[in-house]
PDB file of C-alpha atoms and ligand atoms in Angstrom:
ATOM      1  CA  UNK A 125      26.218   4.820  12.989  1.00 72.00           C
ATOM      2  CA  UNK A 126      26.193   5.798   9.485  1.00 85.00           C
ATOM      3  CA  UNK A 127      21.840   6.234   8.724  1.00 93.00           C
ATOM      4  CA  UNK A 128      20.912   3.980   5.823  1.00 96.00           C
ATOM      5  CA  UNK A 129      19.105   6.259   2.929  1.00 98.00           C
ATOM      6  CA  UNK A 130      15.848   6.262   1.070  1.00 98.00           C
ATOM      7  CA  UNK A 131      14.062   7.789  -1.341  1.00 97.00           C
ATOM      8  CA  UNK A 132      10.169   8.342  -1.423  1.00 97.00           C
ATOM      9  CA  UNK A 133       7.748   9.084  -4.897  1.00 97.00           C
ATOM     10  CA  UNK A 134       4.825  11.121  -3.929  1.00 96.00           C
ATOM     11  CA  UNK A 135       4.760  13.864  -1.610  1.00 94.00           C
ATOM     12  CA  UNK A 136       1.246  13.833  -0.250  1.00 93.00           C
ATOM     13  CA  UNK A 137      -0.111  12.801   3.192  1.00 94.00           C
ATOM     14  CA  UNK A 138       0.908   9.034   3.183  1.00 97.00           C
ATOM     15  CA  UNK A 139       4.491   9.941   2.173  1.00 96.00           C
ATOM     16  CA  UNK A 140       4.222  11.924   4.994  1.00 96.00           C
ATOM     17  CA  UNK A 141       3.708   8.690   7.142  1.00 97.00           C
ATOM     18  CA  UNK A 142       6.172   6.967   5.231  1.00 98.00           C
ATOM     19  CA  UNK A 143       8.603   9.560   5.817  1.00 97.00           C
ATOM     20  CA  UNK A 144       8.162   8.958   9.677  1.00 97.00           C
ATOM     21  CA  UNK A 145       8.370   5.509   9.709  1.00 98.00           C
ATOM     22  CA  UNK A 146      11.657   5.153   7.443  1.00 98.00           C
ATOM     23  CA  UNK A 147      12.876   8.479   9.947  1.00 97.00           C
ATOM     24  CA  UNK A 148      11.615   6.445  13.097  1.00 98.00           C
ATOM     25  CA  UNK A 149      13.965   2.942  11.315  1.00 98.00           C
ATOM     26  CA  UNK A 150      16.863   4.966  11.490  1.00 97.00           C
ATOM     27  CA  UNK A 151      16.884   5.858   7.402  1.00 98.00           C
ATOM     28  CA  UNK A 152      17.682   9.121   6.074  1.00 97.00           C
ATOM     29  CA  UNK A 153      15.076  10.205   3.164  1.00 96.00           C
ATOM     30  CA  UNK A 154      17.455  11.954   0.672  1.00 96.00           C
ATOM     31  CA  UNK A 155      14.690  12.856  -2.198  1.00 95.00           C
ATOM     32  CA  UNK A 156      10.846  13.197  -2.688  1.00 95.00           C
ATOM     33  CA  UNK A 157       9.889  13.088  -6.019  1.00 95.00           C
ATOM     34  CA  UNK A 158       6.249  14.574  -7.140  1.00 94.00           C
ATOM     35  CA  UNK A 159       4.466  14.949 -10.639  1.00 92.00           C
ATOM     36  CA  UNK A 160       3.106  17.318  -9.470  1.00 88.00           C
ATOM     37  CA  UNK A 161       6.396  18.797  -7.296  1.00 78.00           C
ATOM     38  CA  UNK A 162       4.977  22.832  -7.212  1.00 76.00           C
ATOM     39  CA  UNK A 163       2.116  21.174  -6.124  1.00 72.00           C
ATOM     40  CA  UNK A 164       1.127  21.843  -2.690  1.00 68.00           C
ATOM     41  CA  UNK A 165       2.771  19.551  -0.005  1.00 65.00           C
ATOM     42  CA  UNK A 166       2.403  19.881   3.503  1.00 67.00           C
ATOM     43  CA  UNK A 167       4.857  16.637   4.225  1.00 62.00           C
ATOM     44  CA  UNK A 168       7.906  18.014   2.653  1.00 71.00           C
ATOM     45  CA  UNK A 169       9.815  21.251   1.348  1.00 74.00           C
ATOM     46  CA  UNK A 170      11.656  20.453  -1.451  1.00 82.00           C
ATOM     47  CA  UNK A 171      10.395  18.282  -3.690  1.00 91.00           C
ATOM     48  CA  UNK A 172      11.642  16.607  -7.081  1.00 90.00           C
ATOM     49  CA  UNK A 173       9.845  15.910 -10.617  1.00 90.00           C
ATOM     50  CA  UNK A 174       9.086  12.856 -11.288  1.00 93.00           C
ATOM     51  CA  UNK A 175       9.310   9.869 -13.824  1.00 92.00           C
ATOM     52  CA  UNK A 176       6.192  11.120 -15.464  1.00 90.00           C
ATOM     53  CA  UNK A 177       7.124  14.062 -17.858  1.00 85.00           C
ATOM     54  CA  UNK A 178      10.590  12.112 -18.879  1.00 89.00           C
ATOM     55  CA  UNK A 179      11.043   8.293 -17.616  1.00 94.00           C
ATOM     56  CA  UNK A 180      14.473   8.524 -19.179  1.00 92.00           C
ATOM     57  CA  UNK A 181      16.017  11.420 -16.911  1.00 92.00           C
ATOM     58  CA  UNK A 182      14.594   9.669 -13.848  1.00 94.00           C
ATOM     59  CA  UNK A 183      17.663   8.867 -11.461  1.00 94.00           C
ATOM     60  CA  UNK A 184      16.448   5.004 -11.525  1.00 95.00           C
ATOM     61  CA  UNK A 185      20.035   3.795  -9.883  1.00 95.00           C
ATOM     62  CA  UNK A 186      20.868   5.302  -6.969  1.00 93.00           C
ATOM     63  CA  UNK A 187      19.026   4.719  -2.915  1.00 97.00           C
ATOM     64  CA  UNK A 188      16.247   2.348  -2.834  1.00 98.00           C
ATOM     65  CA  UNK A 189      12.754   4.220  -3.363  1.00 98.00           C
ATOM     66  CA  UNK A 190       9.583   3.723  -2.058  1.00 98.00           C
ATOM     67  CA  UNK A 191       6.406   4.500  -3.913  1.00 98.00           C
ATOM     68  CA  UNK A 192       4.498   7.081  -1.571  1.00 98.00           C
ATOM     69  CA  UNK A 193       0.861   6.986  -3.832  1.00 97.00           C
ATOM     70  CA  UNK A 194      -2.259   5.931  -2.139  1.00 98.00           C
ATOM     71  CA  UNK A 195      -4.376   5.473  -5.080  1.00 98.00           C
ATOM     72  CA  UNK A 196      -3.765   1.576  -6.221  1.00 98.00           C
ATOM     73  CA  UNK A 197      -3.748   1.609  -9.897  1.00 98.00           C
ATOM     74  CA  UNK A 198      -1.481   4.926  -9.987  1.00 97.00           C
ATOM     75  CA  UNK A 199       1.186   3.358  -7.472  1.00 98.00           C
ATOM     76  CA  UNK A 200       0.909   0.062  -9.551  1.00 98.00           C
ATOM     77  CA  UNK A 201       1.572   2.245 -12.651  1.00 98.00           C
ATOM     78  CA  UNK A 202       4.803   3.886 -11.357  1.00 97.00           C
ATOM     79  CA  UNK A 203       5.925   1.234  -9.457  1.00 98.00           C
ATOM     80  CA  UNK A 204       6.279  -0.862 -13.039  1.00 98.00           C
ATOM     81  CA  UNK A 205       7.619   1.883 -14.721  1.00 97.00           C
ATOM     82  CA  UNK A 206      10.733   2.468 -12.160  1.00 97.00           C
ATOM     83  CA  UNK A 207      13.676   0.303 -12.780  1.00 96.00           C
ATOM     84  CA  UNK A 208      14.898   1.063  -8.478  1.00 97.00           C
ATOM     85  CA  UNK A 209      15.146  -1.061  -5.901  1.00 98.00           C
ATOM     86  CA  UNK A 210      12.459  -0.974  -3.684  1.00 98.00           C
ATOM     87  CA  UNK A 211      12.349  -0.401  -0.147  1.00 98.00           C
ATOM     88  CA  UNK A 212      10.107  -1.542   2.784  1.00 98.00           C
ATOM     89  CA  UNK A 213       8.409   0.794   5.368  1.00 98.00           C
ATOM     90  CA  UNK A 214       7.235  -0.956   8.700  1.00 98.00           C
ATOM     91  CA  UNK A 215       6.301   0.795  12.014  1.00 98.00           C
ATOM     92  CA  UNK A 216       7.916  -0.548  14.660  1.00 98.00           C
ATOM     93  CA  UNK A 217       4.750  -1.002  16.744  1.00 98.00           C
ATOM     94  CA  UNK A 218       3.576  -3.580  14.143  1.00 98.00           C
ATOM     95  CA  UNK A 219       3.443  -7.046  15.012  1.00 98.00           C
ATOM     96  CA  UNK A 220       4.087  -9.252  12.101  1.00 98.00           C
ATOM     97  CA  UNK A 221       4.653 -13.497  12.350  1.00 98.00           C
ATOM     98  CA  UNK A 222       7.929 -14.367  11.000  1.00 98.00           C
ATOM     99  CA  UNK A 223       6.208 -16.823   8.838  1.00 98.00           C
ATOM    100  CA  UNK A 224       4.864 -14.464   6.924  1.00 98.00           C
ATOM    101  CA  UNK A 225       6.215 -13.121   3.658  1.00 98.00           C
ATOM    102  CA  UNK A 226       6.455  -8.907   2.805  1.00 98.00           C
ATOM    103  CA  UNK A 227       7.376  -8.177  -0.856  1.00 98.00           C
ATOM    104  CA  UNK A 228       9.284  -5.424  -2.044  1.00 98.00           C
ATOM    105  CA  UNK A 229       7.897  -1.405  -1.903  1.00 98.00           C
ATOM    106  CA  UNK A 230       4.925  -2.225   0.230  1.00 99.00           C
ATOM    107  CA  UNK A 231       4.645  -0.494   3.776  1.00 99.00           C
ATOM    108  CA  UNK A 232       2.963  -1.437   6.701  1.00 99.00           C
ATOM    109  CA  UNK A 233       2.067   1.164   9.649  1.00 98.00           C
ATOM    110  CA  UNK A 234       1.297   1.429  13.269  1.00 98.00           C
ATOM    111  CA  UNK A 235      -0.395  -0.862  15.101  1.00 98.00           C
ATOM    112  CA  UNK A 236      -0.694  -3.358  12.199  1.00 99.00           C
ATOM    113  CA  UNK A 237      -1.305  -7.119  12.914  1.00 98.00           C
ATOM    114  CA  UNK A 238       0.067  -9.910  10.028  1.00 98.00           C
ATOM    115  CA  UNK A 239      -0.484 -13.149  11.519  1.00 98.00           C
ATOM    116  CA  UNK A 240       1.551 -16.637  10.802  1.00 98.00           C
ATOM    117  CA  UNK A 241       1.987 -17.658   7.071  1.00 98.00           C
ATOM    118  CA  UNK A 242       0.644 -14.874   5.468  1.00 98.00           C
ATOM    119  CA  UNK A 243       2.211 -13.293   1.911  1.00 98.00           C
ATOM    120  CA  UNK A 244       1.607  -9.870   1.345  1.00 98.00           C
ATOM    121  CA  UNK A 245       2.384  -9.044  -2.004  1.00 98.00           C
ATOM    122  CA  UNK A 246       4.652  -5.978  -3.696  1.00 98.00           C
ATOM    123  CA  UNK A 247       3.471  -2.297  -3.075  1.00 99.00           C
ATOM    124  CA  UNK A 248       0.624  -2.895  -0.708  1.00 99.00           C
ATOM    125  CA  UNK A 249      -0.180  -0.798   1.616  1.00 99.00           C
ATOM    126  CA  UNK A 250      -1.005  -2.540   5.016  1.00 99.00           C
ATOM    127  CA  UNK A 251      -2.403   0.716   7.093  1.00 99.00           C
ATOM    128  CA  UNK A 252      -2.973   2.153  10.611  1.00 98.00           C
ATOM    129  CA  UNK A 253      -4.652  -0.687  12.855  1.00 98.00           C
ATOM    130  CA  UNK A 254      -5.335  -2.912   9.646  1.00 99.00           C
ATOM    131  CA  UNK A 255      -5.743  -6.605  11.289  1.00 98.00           C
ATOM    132  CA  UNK A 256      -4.596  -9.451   8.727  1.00 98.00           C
ATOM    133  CA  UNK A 257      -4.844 -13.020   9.920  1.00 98.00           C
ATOM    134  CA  UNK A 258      -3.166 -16.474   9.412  1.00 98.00           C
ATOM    135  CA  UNK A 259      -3.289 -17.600   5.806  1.00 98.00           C
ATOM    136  CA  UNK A 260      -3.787 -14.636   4.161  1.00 98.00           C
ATOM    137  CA  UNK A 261      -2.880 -13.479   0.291  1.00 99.00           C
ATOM    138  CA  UNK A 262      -2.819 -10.202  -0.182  1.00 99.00           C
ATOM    139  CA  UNK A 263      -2.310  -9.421  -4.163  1.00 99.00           C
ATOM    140  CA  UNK A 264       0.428  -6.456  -5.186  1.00 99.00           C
ATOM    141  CA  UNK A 265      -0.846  -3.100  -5.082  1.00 99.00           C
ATOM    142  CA  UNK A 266      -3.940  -3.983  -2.758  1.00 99.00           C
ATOM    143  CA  UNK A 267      -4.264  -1.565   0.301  1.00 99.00           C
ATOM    144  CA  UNK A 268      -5.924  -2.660   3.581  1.00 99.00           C
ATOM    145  CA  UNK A 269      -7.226   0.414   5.361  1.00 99.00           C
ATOM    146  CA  UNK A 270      -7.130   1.479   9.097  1.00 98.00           C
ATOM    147  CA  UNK A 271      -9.007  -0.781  11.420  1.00 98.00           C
ATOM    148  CA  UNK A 272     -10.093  -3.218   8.621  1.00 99.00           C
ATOM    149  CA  UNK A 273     -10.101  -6.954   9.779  1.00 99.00           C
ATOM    150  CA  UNK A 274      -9.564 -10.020   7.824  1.00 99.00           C
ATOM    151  CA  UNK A 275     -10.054 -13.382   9.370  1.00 98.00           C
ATOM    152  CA  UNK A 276      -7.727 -16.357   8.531  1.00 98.00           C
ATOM    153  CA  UNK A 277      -7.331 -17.619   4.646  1.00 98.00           C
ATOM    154  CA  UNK A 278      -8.707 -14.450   3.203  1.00 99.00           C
ATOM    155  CA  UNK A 279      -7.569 -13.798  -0.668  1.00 98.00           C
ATOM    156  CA  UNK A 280      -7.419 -10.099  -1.780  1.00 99.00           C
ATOM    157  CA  UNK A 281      -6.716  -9.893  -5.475  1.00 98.00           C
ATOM    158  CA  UNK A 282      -4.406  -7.357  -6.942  1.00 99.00           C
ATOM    159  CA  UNK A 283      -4.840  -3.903  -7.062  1.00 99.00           C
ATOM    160  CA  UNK A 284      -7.713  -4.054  -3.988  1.00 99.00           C
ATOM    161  CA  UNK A 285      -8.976  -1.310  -1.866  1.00 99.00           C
ATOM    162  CA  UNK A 286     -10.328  -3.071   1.747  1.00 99.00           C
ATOM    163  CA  UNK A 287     -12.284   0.551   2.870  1.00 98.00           C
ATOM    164  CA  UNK A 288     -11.415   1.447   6.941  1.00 98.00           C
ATOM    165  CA  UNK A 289     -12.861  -0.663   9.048  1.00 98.00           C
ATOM    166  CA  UNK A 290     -14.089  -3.249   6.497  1.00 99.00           C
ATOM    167  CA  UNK A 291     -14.529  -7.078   7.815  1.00 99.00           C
ATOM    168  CA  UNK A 292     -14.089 -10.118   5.804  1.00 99.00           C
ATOM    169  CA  UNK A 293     -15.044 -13.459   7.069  1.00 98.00           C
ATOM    170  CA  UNK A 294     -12.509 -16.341   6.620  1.00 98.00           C
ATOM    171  CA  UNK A 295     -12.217 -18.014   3.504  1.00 98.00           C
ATOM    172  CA  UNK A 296     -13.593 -15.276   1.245  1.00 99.00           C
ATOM    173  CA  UNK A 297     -11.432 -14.626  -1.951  1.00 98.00           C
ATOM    174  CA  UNK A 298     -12.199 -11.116  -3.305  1.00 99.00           C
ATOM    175  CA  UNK A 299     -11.192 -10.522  -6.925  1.00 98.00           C
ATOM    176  CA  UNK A 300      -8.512  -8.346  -8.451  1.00 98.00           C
ATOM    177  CA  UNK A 301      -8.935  -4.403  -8.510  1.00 98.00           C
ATOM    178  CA  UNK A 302     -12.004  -4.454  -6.226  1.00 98.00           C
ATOM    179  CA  UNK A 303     -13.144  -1.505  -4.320  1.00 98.00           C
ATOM    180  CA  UNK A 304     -14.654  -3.092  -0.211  1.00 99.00           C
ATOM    181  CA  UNK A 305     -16.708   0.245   0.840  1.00 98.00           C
ATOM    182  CA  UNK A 306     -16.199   1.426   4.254  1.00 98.00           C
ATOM    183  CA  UNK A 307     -17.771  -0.774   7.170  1.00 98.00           C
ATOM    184  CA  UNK A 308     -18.464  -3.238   4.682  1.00 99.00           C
ATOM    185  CA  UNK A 309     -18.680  -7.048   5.958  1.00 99.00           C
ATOM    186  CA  UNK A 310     -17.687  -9.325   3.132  1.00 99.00           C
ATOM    187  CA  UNK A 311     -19.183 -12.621   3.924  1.00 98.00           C
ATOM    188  CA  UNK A 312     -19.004 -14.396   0.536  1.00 98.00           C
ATOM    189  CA  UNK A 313     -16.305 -14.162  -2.353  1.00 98.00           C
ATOM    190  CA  UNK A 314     -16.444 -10.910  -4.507  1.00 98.00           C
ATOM    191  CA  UNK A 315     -15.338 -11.245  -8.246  1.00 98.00           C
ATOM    192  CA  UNK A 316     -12.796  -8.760  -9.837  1.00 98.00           C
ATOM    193  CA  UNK A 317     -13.354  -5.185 -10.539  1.00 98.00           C
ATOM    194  CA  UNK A 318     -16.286  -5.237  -7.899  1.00 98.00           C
ATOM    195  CA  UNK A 319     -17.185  -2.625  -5.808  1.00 98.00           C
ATOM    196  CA  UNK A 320     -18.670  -3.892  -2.447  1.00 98.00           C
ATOM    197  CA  UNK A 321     -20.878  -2.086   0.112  1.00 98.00           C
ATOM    198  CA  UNK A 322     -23.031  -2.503   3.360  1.00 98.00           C
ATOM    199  CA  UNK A 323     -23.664  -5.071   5.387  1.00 98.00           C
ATOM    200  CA  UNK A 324     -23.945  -7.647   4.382  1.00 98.00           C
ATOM    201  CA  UNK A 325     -21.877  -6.586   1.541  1.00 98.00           C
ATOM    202  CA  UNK A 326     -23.410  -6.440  -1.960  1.00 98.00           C
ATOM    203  CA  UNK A 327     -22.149  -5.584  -5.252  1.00 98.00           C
ATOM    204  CA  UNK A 328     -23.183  -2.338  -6.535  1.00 98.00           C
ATOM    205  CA  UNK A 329     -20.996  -1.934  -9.262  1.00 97.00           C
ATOM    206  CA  UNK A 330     -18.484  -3.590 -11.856  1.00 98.00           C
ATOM    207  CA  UNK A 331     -16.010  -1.933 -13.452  1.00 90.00           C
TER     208      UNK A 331
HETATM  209  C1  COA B1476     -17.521   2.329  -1.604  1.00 92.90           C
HETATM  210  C2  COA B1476     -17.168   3.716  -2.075  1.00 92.90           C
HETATM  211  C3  COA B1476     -15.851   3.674  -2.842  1.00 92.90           C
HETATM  212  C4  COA B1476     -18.296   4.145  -2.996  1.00 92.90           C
HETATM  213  O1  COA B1476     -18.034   5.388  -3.532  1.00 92.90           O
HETATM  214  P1  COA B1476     -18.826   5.853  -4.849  1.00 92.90           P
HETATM  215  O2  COA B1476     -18.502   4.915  -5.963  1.00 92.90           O
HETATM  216  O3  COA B1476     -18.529   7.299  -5.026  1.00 92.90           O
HETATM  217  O4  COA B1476     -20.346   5.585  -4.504  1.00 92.90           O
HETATM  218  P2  COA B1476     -21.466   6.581  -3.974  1.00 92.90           P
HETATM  219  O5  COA B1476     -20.933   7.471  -2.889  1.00 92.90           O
HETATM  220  O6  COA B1476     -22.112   7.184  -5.168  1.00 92.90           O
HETATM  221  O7  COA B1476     -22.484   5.579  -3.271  1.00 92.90           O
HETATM  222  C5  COA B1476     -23.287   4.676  -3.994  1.00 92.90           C
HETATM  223  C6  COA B1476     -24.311   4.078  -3.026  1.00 92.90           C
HETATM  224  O8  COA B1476     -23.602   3.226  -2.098  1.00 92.90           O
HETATM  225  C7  COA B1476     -23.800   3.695  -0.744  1.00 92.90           C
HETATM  226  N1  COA B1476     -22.513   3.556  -0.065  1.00 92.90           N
HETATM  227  C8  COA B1476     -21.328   4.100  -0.447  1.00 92.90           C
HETATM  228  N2  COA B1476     -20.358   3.714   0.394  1.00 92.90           N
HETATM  229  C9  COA B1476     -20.946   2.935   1.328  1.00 92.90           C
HETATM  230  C10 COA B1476     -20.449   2.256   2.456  1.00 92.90           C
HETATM  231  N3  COA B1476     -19.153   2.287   2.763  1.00 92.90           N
HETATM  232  N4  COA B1476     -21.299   1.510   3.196  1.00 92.90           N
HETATM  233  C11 COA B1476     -22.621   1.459   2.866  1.00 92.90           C
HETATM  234  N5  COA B1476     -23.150   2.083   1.791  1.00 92.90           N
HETATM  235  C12 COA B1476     -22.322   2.823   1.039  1.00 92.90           C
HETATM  236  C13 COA B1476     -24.229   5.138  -0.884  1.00 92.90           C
HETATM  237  O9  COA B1476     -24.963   5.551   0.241  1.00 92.90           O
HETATM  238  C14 COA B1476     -25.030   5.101  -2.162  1.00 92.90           C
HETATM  239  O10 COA B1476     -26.284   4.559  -1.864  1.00 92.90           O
HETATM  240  P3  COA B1476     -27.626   5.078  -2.643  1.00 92.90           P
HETATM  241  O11 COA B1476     -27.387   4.745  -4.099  1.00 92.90           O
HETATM  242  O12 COA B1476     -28.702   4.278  -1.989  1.00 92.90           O
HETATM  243  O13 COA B1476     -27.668   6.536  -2.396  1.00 92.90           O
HETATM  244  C15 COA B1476     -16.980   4.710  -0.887  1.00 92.90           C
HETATM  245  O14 COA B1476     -18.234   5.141  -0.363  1.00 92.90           O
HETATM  246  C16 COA B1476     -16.174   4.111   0.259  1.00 92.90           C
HETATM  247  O15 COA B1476     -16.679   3.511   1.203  1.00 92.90           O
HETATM  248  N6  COA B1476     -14.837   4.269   0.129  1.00 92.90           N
HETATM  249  C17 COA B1476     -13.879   3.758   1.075  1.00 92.90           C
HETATM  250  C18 COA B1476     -13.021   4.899   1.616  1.00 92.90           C
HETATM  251  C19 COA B1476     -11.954   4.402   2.538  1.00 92.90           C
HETATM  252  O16 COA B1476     -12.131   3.497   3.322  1.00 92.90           O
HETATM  253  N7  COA B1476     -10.774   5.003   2.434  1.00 92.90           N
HETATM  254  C20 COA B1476      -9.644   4.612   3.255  1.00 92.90           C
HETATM  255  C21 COA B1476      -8.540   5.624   3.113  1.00 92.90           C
HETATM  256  S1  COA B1476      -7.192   5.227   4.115  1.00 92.90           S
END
């Protein structure tokens, strides 16, 4: 069976689980672009420059791509400023409802829960363990970290770092580009460009 084909931007550690995934789905990866490609990269060998330095000579038509950058506002950044199709990656050990919604680019790993009727926006990263429940909206470009848990009807706003292990009560709407500490427990809504530790959480900054 002829392997469908991928391409992945960023050559760091969570391209490296993205690599496995698409690998593990039966896709062949047939580039990995960097910015920083004589950086050093312990997922791949050869890697390719990126859109960065000349947006122009990018190869924007060609394999679907997925955007391999963990932080949320650079991902967001290159994600806009590719004109590819996008590609999903999901472990096949996630269990996802098939009333819920996936948008384009955004990658969801082992052991992942998305319960009924939940949309998960573009580019999000949905990691290791992460626990999502019914009712969810998770914005484009948010990442939910391993082990975090969020109960039914939670609201993550764009661009929004959950921290590992982080728990959020149901019914809490937190903001756009929001940073949810590790451990935190989010019991009431957060407004954008928050940054939320402890528990229970508090604000200690605002961007
Ligand atoms: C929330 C976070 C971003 C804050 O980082 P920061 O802006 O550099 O803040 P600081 O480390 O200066 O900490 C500021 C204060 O908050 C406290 N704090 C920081 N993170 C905390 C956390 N997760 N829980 C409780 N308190 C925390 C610090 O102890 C410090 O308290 P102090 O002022 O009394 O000394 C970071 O600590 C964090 O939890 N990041 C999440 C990482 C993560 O989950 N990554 C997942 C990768 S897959």
């Amino acid at each position: 069976m002829n392997k469908k084909k991928v391409r992945i931007y960023g050559a760091g550690g969570h391209s490296q689980v993205i690599k496995e995934v698409m690998e593990l789905n039966n896709f062949e990866v047939t580039d990995i672009f960097d910015d920083k490609p004589k950086g050093v990269h312990h997922a791949v060998k050869n890697v390719t420059v990126g859109a960065k330095e000349n947006l122009n000579n990018f190869p924007h038509s060609g394999d679907p791509l997925i955007v391999a950058i963990g932080i949320n506002a650079q991902r967001a950044e290159i994600a806009k400023s590719l004109q590819c199709q996008f590609e999903k990656a999901i472990h096949h050990s996630a269990i996802i409802s098939k009333t819920s919604k996936i948008g384009e680019g955004t990658v969801v790993f082992a052991g992942a829960i998305i319960q009924s009727n939940t949309k998960i926006g573009k580019h999000v990263i949905i990691n290791t363990g992460a626990s999502i429940d019914h009712d969810n909206i998770i914005g484009d470009y948010a990442h939910v970290s391993p082990k975090a848990a969020l109960c039914g009807h939670v609201e993550v706003g764009e661009g929004t770092h959950i921290g590992v292990g982080a728990v959020v009560i149901p019914k809490v709407k937190i903001g756009k580009w929001c940073t949810i500490g590790a451990g935190t427990i989010v019991l009431k809504d957060i407004p954008d460009y928050s940054t939320v530790v402890g528990n229970p959480g508090k604000i200690i900054k605002t961007i």
